[in-house]
Every structure is written in C-alpha cells, then in structure tokens.
Amino acid sequence: MHASATAELPVAVIGAGPVGLAAAAHLVDRGIEPLVLEAGPAAGAAVREWSHVRLFSPWGEVVDPAAEKLLTPTGWTPPDPAGHPSGGDWVERYLQPLADALGDRVRYGTRVTGVSRTGRDRVVDADRAQQPFVVQVTRTDGREARLFARAVVDASGTWATPGPAGGSGLPALGEKAAADRITYRVPDLKDPAVRARYAGRRTAVIGSGASAFTALAQLADLAESDDGAGTKSLWILRRGISGSTFGGGEADQLPARGALGLAAKAAVDQGHADAVTGFRTEAVEHGSDGRPVLVGEDGRRLDPVDEVIVLTGFRPDLSFLDELRLGLDERLQAPVALAPLIDPNQHSCGTVYPHGHRELSHPEQGVYLVGMKSYGRAPTFLAMTGYEQVRSVAAALAGDLDSADRVELTLPETGVCGGAGLFDDPGPAPAEGGCCAPAPQPVRLGAPAAVGAAAEQAPVDGCS
C-alpha cells in the first residue's frame, strides 16, 4: 500500500473508555478519522463494572474539552463541574453520549487480538515504516476480521488484568483454588446479594491505595448498619503504617481523595478494621472449617476469614501487541521515556510531570499507549492526565508538533510528597521547607472519627 493511501486510513483507537473516546474526539477535531474498537457491548464497559464507586475527581476534571466541543451541538447538558460522579453517572451522562456523538466511528463487540505492520512481523526491517498497521479483531459472534490503520492508539486500560494477592507479583499458592472466596474489585454493597456475602463476616482487604480505602470505608459502613452486625475487616499491608499511609488528608488538593483516606483511617480507629503490616501473602490455605487462611512469606498464619478482597493494582495486557516494536521500561512496563516521570517509588499523582506524544512514543512509529495503560504498573493515573496525553498525540498525528510539544497540565497535589519510597521504608521525608505535607509520623490507632458520611461520599479515581 502506498504512503498516500496509508494516510487516508483511519487511526485505530483501542477501547471506548474515557481516554479512548477523548482520543477520538481530538482526532475528529483535527480532521482525522478515528475508528474506535471496543470489546464490550457499549461505551465505558470497564467503568460500568465499577458503576457503584464514586470518583474523587469532580466533573470539571473528567470531561475532556474536545469531547465537550463535540457534544455541545447535540444538546448535551454539561454536569455541575463541582459535583462528583459515580462510575454509573460518568457512563450515563458523558461516556455513552460521547460515543453516540461519534456515531459509527465506534464499533462495539470488537475485541482486538493482534496488531502488526502489513506484511511485516516484528523482525522485518525493509520498508517497515511505510506499511500500514493491520489490526486483527474477533467479533462477539466469533467472526474474525482484519482492519487497516495509519496509526494505533491503545487506550484499552488495565481493568481486565488486576494484580494478584501474592506478594511476589505471582498468584499466591492456592489463590486460584480459592477463587470462590476472592474478588479483585470493590464490592457493590448496595446489591442485596453482594451485601449478604459480606454482612456479619470477616473479610481480608489486601492493598494500600484508594480502592482499598473505599472497601474499608464501605465495610465499616456495613458494620454500623442494622443488617451488618459483626462485620469485620482485616487490612493487609505489605509495608508499615506511617503518616502518609492514609494519603494527604486535608492537605490533598482533591478534597474527596483526602476524605477517602480519612474514612479508611476512621475504619481502623473505630475498630471496624484491624491492620496487619509487613505481610506479603505467600499462600491461601483452608482452615478446618474450609475458610481461607492467609499465610505470609515470613511464615505468619492469620486467623481464617470468610472473604478476601484483593486490591493490589493492575498491569497492562501486552499480548496482542507482541508483533510491534515497543520500548517499555523493564519494571513498570510503561514507555521508556515516561517511566521515570511516573515511578511510584518517587511520584504521587500531584508530582507527576506533564508529558505528551514524545514520552509516549515507541520504536514502532505511529503506536501510542495512552491512558491507564501508558502507566503500565504505576498506579498514579488521573483522567485529566489521559486527556492531555491524547490531545498531544492527536496534534502530533496531524503534524502540528508545536501544539503537540506544548504540554500543559497542572495536577492536584495529593498532600503526600513523592511516592511509595523503598521496599520496607514507611515513606519518604520531604526536603527542608516541605512540598505538600509534614514528614510522616507514626499513626496512633484508636482515636474516634466519623466513618459513615465519608464512606458514602468519598469518591475514587484512577490514582490509587
């Protein structure tokens, strides 16, 4: 296929989630045709699976400007920018209307199973850059097809590949066998069947981010309800507890994010959750009564629990990109140039530097991983970061490098300086003068604090 013909092809956008749809809107704004390939039956398929969870970012930060420009002529009414949507709100009031505005540029029930250069596997050099991309897909009815594209923007996210309970990054021994007692999502406790599964029971929550905070706070709410007497959480942390464990609190520039950490702390302080620190799960065994027993790498055996909620982050699925020449960091599985900017050992949401098409590029020209997938295994992603990423990428694909390089993004500070610190270190201390919060101090567990309202209103976002 000649270069002129390749230029007439669409840009394939993988995923009709928040960032994928924003990418399509920016491409349309630039006069470039997108083709959005979504495995699910509707827009925001992954978001729909956590529709009961509220974002900690307000509407004003989760609506993309180019998307709003596309929506306005349809009669769309923008939500109150200060309000905090749930995942369901985000889908119903923004994502699905945006997909509808894009029309037949979005194809549902189309799972991408492979991407390559036409007639070139990853080994072949000859005329590689001149060949269009071939995208192999499988439709819901099992039919396979091949589509061609001038560029590929992978916004498929990481939702489908959650991290395991095992402290080594591998599933704990017995983890798969105990699948009927384990979930890797924040449970929807407003669903009667799900609520009955956790009410009056002992649940282990493994993780230390916003999702874990949400689960702890909601289980504490359940414990205080009429039908939740006896509900108890066991909070499993791989590190110790310090002043930064619960986030930035009142110092967080996203107040709802700070409130979420405070709600989790209240759950511990009020005795609804017991914290187990320095525990890296090695095995999930069964007690004499058949309930799961968590065994640590150090040999500790915890008392049996009824349920286990594993919230240890996500990782990218790179399997269908295997024929492309990607430049990925060996630790984070993020683009090489981006990885140092988002390393969770050094950065929190508010300390991530602005970045665009150059940091997202790969040896394979015309391929970009964007959104949560661009962060690989780093957990500090915010929707507004993804919107700026795709604005820059769309400008680069349009040949407007001045605009593409002019990346401007100010992220709200977390109230926690830096990132996660060293393996067993409780957290980094700020330089003299500080950046956003006092030096971490040990947390005394036991002071009473309000849980209920914060758990109900404490939203969550991608930075977890």
Coordinates of C-alpha atoms in Angstrom, one line a residue:
M1 CA 0.0 0.0 0.0
H2 CA 1.4 3.4 -1.0
A3 CA 2.1 6.1 1.6
S4 CA -0.6 8.3 0.2
A5 CA -3.1 5.5 0.6
T6 CA -2.0 4.9 4.1
A7 CA -2.6 8.5 5.0
E8 CA -6.2 8.1 4.0
L9 CA -6.7 5.3 6.6
P10 CA -8.3 5.9 10.0
V11 CA -6.4 5.9 13.3
A12 CA -7.4 2.8 15.2
V13 CA -8.3 3.6 18.8
I14 CA -8.5 0.6 21.0
G15 CA -11.0 1.0 23.8
A16 CA -14.2 3.1 24.1
G17 CA -13.4 4.2 27.7
P18 CA -12.8 7.8 28.9
V19 CA -9.4 8.2 27.3
G20 CA -10.2 6.3 24.1
L21 CA -13.3 8.4 23.4
A22 CA -11.4 11.5 24.2
A23 CA -8.7 10.5 21.7
A24 CA -11.4 10.0 19.1
A25 CA -12.8 13.5 19.8
H26 CA -9.4 15.1 19.5
L27 CA -8.8 13.3 16.2
V28 CA -12.1 14.4 14.8
D29 CA -11.3 18.0 15.9
R30 CA -8.0 17.6 13.9
G31 CA -9.8 16.4 10.8
I32 CA -8.5 12.8 11.2
E33 CA -11.0 9.9 11.1
P34 CA -10.8 7.6 14.2
L35 CA -12.0 4.0 14.3
V36 CA -12.8 3.1 17.9
L37 CA -12.7 -0.7 18.6
E38 CA -14.5 -1.7 21.8
A39 CA -14.7 -5.3 23.0
G40 CA -17.7 -4.6 25.2
P41 CA -21.3 -4.0 24.1
A42 CA -21.4 -0.3 25.0
A43 CA -19.1 2.6 25.8
G44 CA -17.3 2.6 29.1
A45 CA -17.6 -1.2 29.5
A46 CA -14.9 -1.3 32.3
V47 CA -16.4 1.8 34.1
R48 CA -19.8 0.1 34.1
E49 CA -18.2 -2.7 36.2
W50 CA -17.5 -0.2 39.0
S51 CA -20.6 2.0 38.4
H52 CA -21.3 2.0 42.1
V53 CA -18.0 3.6 43.0
R54 CA -17.8 7.4 43.1
L55 CA -14.8 9.3 41.6
F56 CA -12.8 11.6 43.8
S57 CA -12.2 13.9 40.9
P58 CA -15.0 16.4 40.1
W59 CA -16.9 16.6 36.8
G60 CA -14.8 19.6 35.8
E61 CA -11.7 17.3 35.6
V62 CA -13.3 14.2 34.0
V63 CA -14.9 15.8 30.9
D64 CA -12.4 16.3 28.1
P65 CA -12.6 19.8 26.3
A66 CA -12.6 18.3 22.8
A67 CA -15.3 15.9 23.8
E68 CA -17.4 18.7 25.2
K69 CA -16.9 20.6 21.9
L70 CA -18.3 17.5 20.1
L71 CA -21.2 17.1 22.5
T72 CA -22.4 20.6 22.7
P73 CA -24.2 20.7 19.2
T74 CA -26.2 17.6 20.3
G75 CA -27.9 19.5 23.0
W76 CA -25.9 17.8 25.7
T77 CA -26.1 19.4 29.1
P78 CA -22.8 19.6 31.0
P79 CA -23.0 18.4 34.6
D80 CA -22.1 20.7 37.5
P81 CA -18.3 20.9 37.3
A82 CA -18.0 20.8 41.1
G83 CA -20.0 17.6 41.5
H84 CA -18.5 14.1 41.9
P85 CA -20.0 11.5 39.6
S86 CA -20.2 7.8 40.3
G87 CA -18.9 5.4 37.6
G88 CA -22.5 5.0 36.5
D89 CA -23.0 8.7 36.3
W90 CA -19.8 9.1 34.2
V91 CA -21.1 6.5 31.7
E92 CA -24.7 7.7 31.5
R93 CA -24.1 11.4 31.4
Y94 CA -20.9 11.6 29.5
L95 CA -19.3 8.5 28.0
Q96 CA -22.3 7.0 26.2
P97 CA -23.5 10.4 24.9
L98 CA -19.9 11.0 23.6
A99 CA -19.8 7.6 21.9
D100 CA -23.3 8.3 20.4
A101 CA -22.0 11.6 19.0
L102 CA -19.1 9.8 17.4
G103 CA -21.6 7.5 15.7
D104 CA -20.4 4.7 13.5
R105 CA -16.8 5.6 14.3
V106 CA -17.3 3.4 17.3
R107 CA -17.6 -0.4 16.8
Y108 CA -18.8 -2.5 19.8
G109 CA -18.3 -6.2 20.3
T110 CA -14.9 -5.9 18.5
R111 CA -12.0 -7.3 20.5
V112 CA -8.5 -6.6 19.2
T113 CA -6.4 -9.8 19.2
G114 CA -3.4 -8.6 17.4
V115 CA -1.6 -5.6 15.8
S116 CA 1.2 -5.7 13.3
R117 CA 2.6 -4.0 10.2
T118 CA 1.0 -5.2 7.0
G119 CA 3.3 -8.0 5.6
R120 CA 5.9 -7.4 8.3
D121 CA 6.4 -9.3 11.6
R122 CA 8.5 -7.6 14.3
V123 CA 11.7 -9.0 12.8
V124 CA 11.5 -7.4 9.3
D125 CA 13.1 -4.0 8.7
A126 CA 12.5 -3.5 5.0
D127 CA 10.1 -0.6 4.3
R128 CA 8.5 -1.2 7.7
A129 CA 7.6 2.4 8.5
Q130 CA 5.8 2.8 5.1
Q131 CA 3.4 -0.1 5.8
P132 CA 0.0 0.5 7.3
F133 CA -0.9 -1.2 10.6
V134 CA -3.1 -4.3 10.4
V135 CA -5.4 -4.8 13.4
Q136 CA -6.9 -8.3 13.8
V137 CA -10.2 -8.4 15.6
T138 CA -12.7 -11.0 16.8
R139 CA -16.3 -10.1 17.0
T140 CA -18.8 -11.3 19.6
D141 CA -20.2 -13.9 17.2
G142 CA -16.7 -15.4 16.8
R143 CA -16.0 -14.0 13.3
E144 CA -12.5 -12.7 12.7
A145 CA -11.6 -9.7 10.6
R146 CA -8.6 -7.5 9.7
L147 CA -8.7 -3.7 9.7
F148 CA -6.1 -1.3 8.4
A149 CA -4.9 1.9 10.1
R150 CA -2.4 4.7 9.7
A151 CA -1.7 4.7 13.4
V152 CA -2.7 2.9 16.6
V153 CA -3.7 4.5 19.9
D154 CA -4.1 1.8 22.6
A155 CA -6.4 3.1 25.3
S156 CA -7.6 -0.4 26.4
G157 CA -6.7 0.3 30.0
T158 CA -5.7 -2.3 32.6
W159 CA -9.0 -3.2 34.3
A160 CA -9.1 -6.7 32.9
T161 CA -5.7 -7.7 34.4
P162 CA -5.7 -7.0 38.2
G163 CA -2.7 -7.8 40.4
P164 CA -2.8 -11.0 42.4
A165 CA -2.7 -11.4 46.2
G166 CA 0.7 -12.9 46.1
G167 CA 3.5 -10.6 47.4
S168 CA 5.9 -11.7 44.7
G169 CA 3.7 -10.5 41.9
L170 CA 2.7 -14.1 41.2
P171 CA -0.6 -15.6 42.4
A172 CA -0.3 -16.9 45.9
L173 CA -0.2 -20.7 46.3
G174 CA -3.8 -21.7 46.4
E175 CA -5.1 -18.4 45.3
K176 CA -6.7 -19.8 42.1
A177 CA -8.2 -22.7 44.1
A178 CA -9.9 -20.2 46.5
A179 CA -11.4 -18.2 43.6
D180 CA -14.9 -18.6 45.0
R181 CA -13.9 -16.6 48.1
I182 CA -11.8 -13.9 46.4
T183 CA -12.8 -10.8 44.4
Y184 CA -10.4 -8.3 42.8
R185 CA -12.9 -5.4 42.7
V186 CA -14.5 -3.1 45.3
P187 CA -17.8 -4.9 46.0
D188 CA -21.1 -3.2 45.4
L189 CA -22.6 -3.4 48.9
K190 CA -25.8 -1.8 47.8
D191 CA -26.6 -5.0 45.8
P192 CA -28.5 -7.2 48.2
A193 CA -26.8 -10.4 47.1
V194 CA -23.3 -8.9 47.4
R195 CA -24.2 -7.3 50.7
A196 CA -25.3 -10.6 52.2
R197 CA -21.9 -12.1 51.1
Y198 CA -20.0 -9.7 53.4
A199 CA -22.5 -8.8 56.2
G200 CA -21.6 -10.2 59.6
R201 CA -18.4 -11.8 58.1
R202 CA -14.7 -11.3 58.4
T203 CA -13.1 -10.0 55.2
A204 CA -9.4 -9.6 54.4
V205 CA -8.7 -6.5 52.3
I206 CA -5.3 -6.7 50.6
G207 CA -3.9 -3.3 49.2
S208 CA -3.0 0.2 50.2
G209 CA -4.5 2.5 47.6
A210 CA -7.7 4.3 47.0
S211 CA -9.6 1.1 46.1
A212 CA -8.6 -0.4 49.4
F213 CA -9.6 2.8 51.3
T214 CA -13.0 2.6 49.6
A215 CA -13.5 -1.1 50.5
L216 CA -12.5 -0.5 54.1
A217 CA -14.8 2.5 54.5
Q218 CA -17.8 0.8 52.9
L219 CA -17.3 -2.4 55.0
A220 CA -17.2 -0.1 58.1
D221 CA -20.5 1.4 57.0
L222 CA -21.9 -2.1 56.7
A223 CA -20.7 -2.9 60.2
E224 CA -22.7 0.0 61.6
S225 CA -25.9 -0.8 59.7
D226 CA -28.8 -2.7 61.0
D227 CA -28.1 -5.8 58.9
G228 CA -24.3 -5.7 59.2
A229 CA -23.6 -6.5 62.9
G230 CA -20.4 -8.5 63.3
T231 CA -18.9 -7.3 60.0
K232 CA -15.1 -7.0 60.4
S233 CA -12.2 -6.2 58.1
L234 CA -8.6 -7.4 58.2
W235 CA -6.5 -4.9 56.4
I236 CA -3.4 -6.5 54.9
L237 CA -0.5 -4.1 54.1
R238 CA 2.8 -5.1 52.6
R239 CA 4.5 -2.1 54.4
G240 CA 4.2 -0.5 57.7
I241 CA 1.9 2.3 58.7
S242 CA 3.1 5.9 58.7
G243 CA 1.6 9.4 58.5
S244 CA 1.4 9.0 54.7
T245 CA -0.4 5.7 54.7
F246 CA -3.8 7.3 54.6
G247 CA -2.9 9.9 52.0
G248 CA -2.7 13.6 52.4
G249 CA -6.0 14.2 54.3
E250 CA -6.9 17.9 54.5
A251 CA -3.7 18.8 52.6
D252 CA -4.9 17.0 49.4
Q253 CA -6.0 19.4 46.7
L254 CA -8.7 16.9 45.7
P255 CA -10.7 17.1 49.0
A256 CA -12.7 14.0 48.2
R257 CA -9.5 12.0 47.7
G258 CA -8.2 13.2 51.1
A259 CA -11.6 12.3 52.7
L260 CA -11.3 8.8 51.3
G261 CA -8.1 8.2 53.2
L262 CA -9.5 9.7 56.4
A263 CA -12.5 7.4 56.1
A264 CA -10.2 4.4 55.9
K265 CA -8.3 5.6 58.9
A266 CA -11.6 6.1 60.8
A267 CA -12.5 2.5 60.0
V268 CA -9.3 1.3 61.7
D269 CA -9.6 3.8 64.6
Q270 CA -13.1 2.7 65.4
G271 CA -12.2 -1.0 65.4
H272 CA -14.1 -2.0 62.3
A273 CA -10.7 -3.0 60.7
D274 CA -7.6 -4.5 62.1
A275 CA -4.3 -3.6 60.3
V276 CA -1.7 -6.3 59.6
T277 CA 1.5 -4.7 58.5
G278 CA 4.6 -6.1 56.7
F279 CA 2.6 -9.0 55.4
R280 CA 3.3 -10.3 52.0
T281 CA 1.0 -13.2 51.1
E282 CA 2.6 -16.4 50.1
A283 CA -0.3 -18.8 50.2
V284 CA -4.0 -19.1 50.6
E285 CA -4.8 -22.2 52.5
H286 CA -8.0 -23.6 54.0
G287 CA -8.8 -23.9 57.7
S288 CA -10.5 -26.8 59.3
D289 CA -13.9 -25.1 58.6
G290 CA -13.0 -24.5 55.0
R291 CA -12.5 -20.8 55.3
P292 CA -9.4 -19.1 53.7
V293 CA -6.2 -18.7 55.8
L294 CA -3.6 -16.3 54.6
V295 CA 0.0 -17.3 55.0
G296 CA 2.8 -14.8 54.8
E297 CA 6.3 -15.1 53.3
D298 CA 7.6 -14.8 56.8
G299 CA 5.6 -17.8 58.0
R300 CA 2.8 -15.9 59.8
R301 CA -0.6 -17.6 59.5
L302 CA -3.6 -15.3 60.1
D303 CA -6.9 -16.4 61.5
P304 CA -9.4 -17.6 59.0
V305 CA -11.5 -15.1 57.1
D306 CA -14.8 -15.6 55.2
E307 CA -13.9 -13.5 52.1
V308 CA -10.8 -11.9 50.5
I309 CA -10.8 -8.6 48.5
V310 CA -7.6 -8.2 46.6
L311 CA -6.9 -4.6 45.5
T312 CA -3.2 -4.7 44.6
G313 CA -3.4 -2.6 41.4
F314 CA -3.4 -3.6 37.7
R315 CA -1.0 -4.5 35.0
P316 CA -1.1 -4.0 31.2
D317 CA -2.1 -6.7 28.8
L318 CA 0.6 -6.5 26.1
S319 CA -0.1 -9.9 24.5
F320 CA -1.9 -8.6 21.4
L321 CA 0.9 -6.0 20.7
D322 CA 3.6 -8.7 20.5
E323 CA 4.4 -8.1 16.8
L324 CA 5.1 -4.4 17.4
R325 CA 8.4 -2.9 18.5
L326 CA 7.6 -1.4 21.8
G327 CA 10.1 0.4 24.0
L328 CA 8.9 -0.4 27.6
D329 CA 10.5 0.1 30.9
E330 CA 11.6 -3.2 32.4
R331 CA 10.0 -2.5 35.7
L332 CA 6.8 -0.6 35.1
Q333 CA 6.0 -1.8 31.6
A334 CA 5.4 1.8 30.7
P335 CA 7.1 3.7 27.7
V336 CA 10.8 4.1 28.5
A337 CA 10.7 7.9 28.4
L338 CA 7.6 8.1 30.6
A339 CA 8.6 5.6 33.2
P340 CA 11.0 7.9 35.2
L341 CA 8.3 10.5 35.4
I342 CA 5.6 8.2 37.0
D343 CA 7.7 5.8 39.0
P344 CA 5.6 5.2 42.1
N345 CA 8.7 5.0 44.3
Q346 CA 9.2 8.7 43.6
H347 CA 5.9 10.2 42.5
S348 CA 2.4 10.7 43.7
C349 CA -0.5 11.9 41.5
G350 CA 0.4 15.6 42.0
T351 CA 4.1 15.2 41.4
V352 CA 3.9 13.5 38.0
Y353 CA 5.4 15.8 35.3
P354 CA 3.4 16.8 32.3
H355 CA 4.1 14.6 29.3
G356 CA 2.8 14.0 25.7
H357 CA 3.5 12.3 22.4
R358 CA 7.3 12.2 22.8
E359 CA 7.2 10.4 26.1
L360 CA 4.5 8.1 24.8
S361 CA 6.3 7.1 21.5
H362 CA 7.9 3.8 20.7
P363 CA 10.5 2.5 18.2
E364 CA 7.4 1.5 16.2
Q365 CA 6.4 4.8 14.8
G366 CA 2.7 5.6 14.9
V367 CA 1.9 3.5 18.0
Y368 CA 0.9 5.1 21.3
L369 CA -0.1 3.6 24.6
V370 CA -2.3 6.1 26.4
G371 CA -4.4 6.4 29.5
M372 CA -4.0 4.0 32.3
K373 CA -2.2 1.5 30.0
S374 CA 0.5 4.0 29.4
Y375 CA 1.3 3.9 33.1
G376 CA 2.0 0.2 33.0
R377 CA 2.0 -1.0 36.6
A378 CA 2.2 2.5 38.1
P379 CA -1.0 3.4 40.0
T380 CA -0.9 7.2 40.0
F381 CA -3.1 7.9 36.9
L382 CA -5.7 10.6 36.7
A383 CA -8.3 11.1 33.9
M384 CA -7.1 14.6 33.2
T385 CA -3.6 13.2 32.5
G386 CA -5.0 10.9 29.8
Y387 CA -6.9 13.8 28.2
E388 CA -3.7 15.8 27.9
Q389 CA -1.9 12.8 26.5
V390 CA -4.4 12.2 23.7
R391 CA -4.6 16.0 22.9
S392 CA -0.8 15.9 22.3
V393 CA -0.9 12.6 20.4
A394 CA -3.7 13.9 18.1
A395 CA -1.7 17.1 17.4
A396 CA 1.4 15.0 16.5
L397 CA -0.6 12.8 14.2
A398 CA -1.9 15.9 12.5
G399 CA 1.6 17.2 12.0
D400 CA 1.2 20.1 14.5
L401 CA 4.3 19.5 16.5
D402 CA 4.3 22.9 18.1
S403 CA 1.0 22.2 19.7
A404 CA 1.9 18.5 20.4
D405 CA 5.0 19.6 22.3
R406 CA 3.3 22.3 24.2
V407 CA 2.1 20.0 27.0
E408 CA 0.4 22.0 29.8
L409 CA -1.0 20.1 32.8
T410 CA -1.3 21.0 36.4
L411 CA -2.3 18.1 38.6
P412 CA -3.8 18.5 42.1
E413 CA -1.3 17.7 44.8
T414 CA -2.0 14.6 46.9
G415 CA -0.8 16.1 50.1
V416 CA 1.9 13.4 50.2
C417 CA 5.4 14.3 49.0
G418 CA 6.9 11.9 46.5
G419 CA 5.8 8.3 46.1
A420 CA 5.9 5.0 47.8
G421 CA 9.5 5.0 48.9
L422 CA 11.7 2.0 49.5
F423 CA 10.5 -1.6 50.0
D424 CA 10.2 -1.6 53.7
D425 CA 10.6 2.1 54.4
P426 CA 7.5 3.8 55.8
G427 CA 7.8 6.6 53.4
P428 CA 10.0 9.5 52.2
A429 CA 10.6 12.5 54.3
P430 CA 10.3 15.9 52.5
A431 CA 13.2 18.2 51.9
E432 CA 13.6 21.2 54.2
G433 CA 10.7 23.5 53.6
G434 CA 8.4 20.6 52.6
C435 CA 6.4 20.3 49.4
C436 CA 2.9 19.4 50.5
A437 CA 2.7 17.7 53.9
P438 CA 4.6 17.3 57.1
A439 CA 7.2 14.5 57.4
P440 CA 5.4 11.1 58.0
Q441 CA 4.8 10.3 61.6
P442 CA 3.5 7.1 63.2
V443 CA -0.2 6.8 63.3
R444 CA -1.8 6.1 66.6
L445 CA -4.8 3.8 66.1
G446 CA -7.7 4.3 68.4
A447 CA -8.9 7.9 68.3
P448 CA -12.6 8.1 67.3
A449 CA -13.6 9.6 64.0
A450 CA -16.7 9.7 61.8
V451 CA -16.9 7.0 59.2
G452 CA -20.4 6.8 57.7
A453 CA -20.8 10.0 55.7
A454 CA -17.2 10.0 54.4
A455 CA -17.6 6.4 53.2
E456 CA -20.8 7.3 51.3
Q457 CA -19.3 10.5 49.8
A458 CA -15.7 9.6 49.4
P459 CA -15.1 9.2 45.7
V460 CA -12.3 7.2 44.0
D461 CA -10.4 7.9 40.8
G462 CA -7.5 6.3 38.8
C463 CA -4.8 7.4 41.2
S464 CA -4.8 4.6 43.7

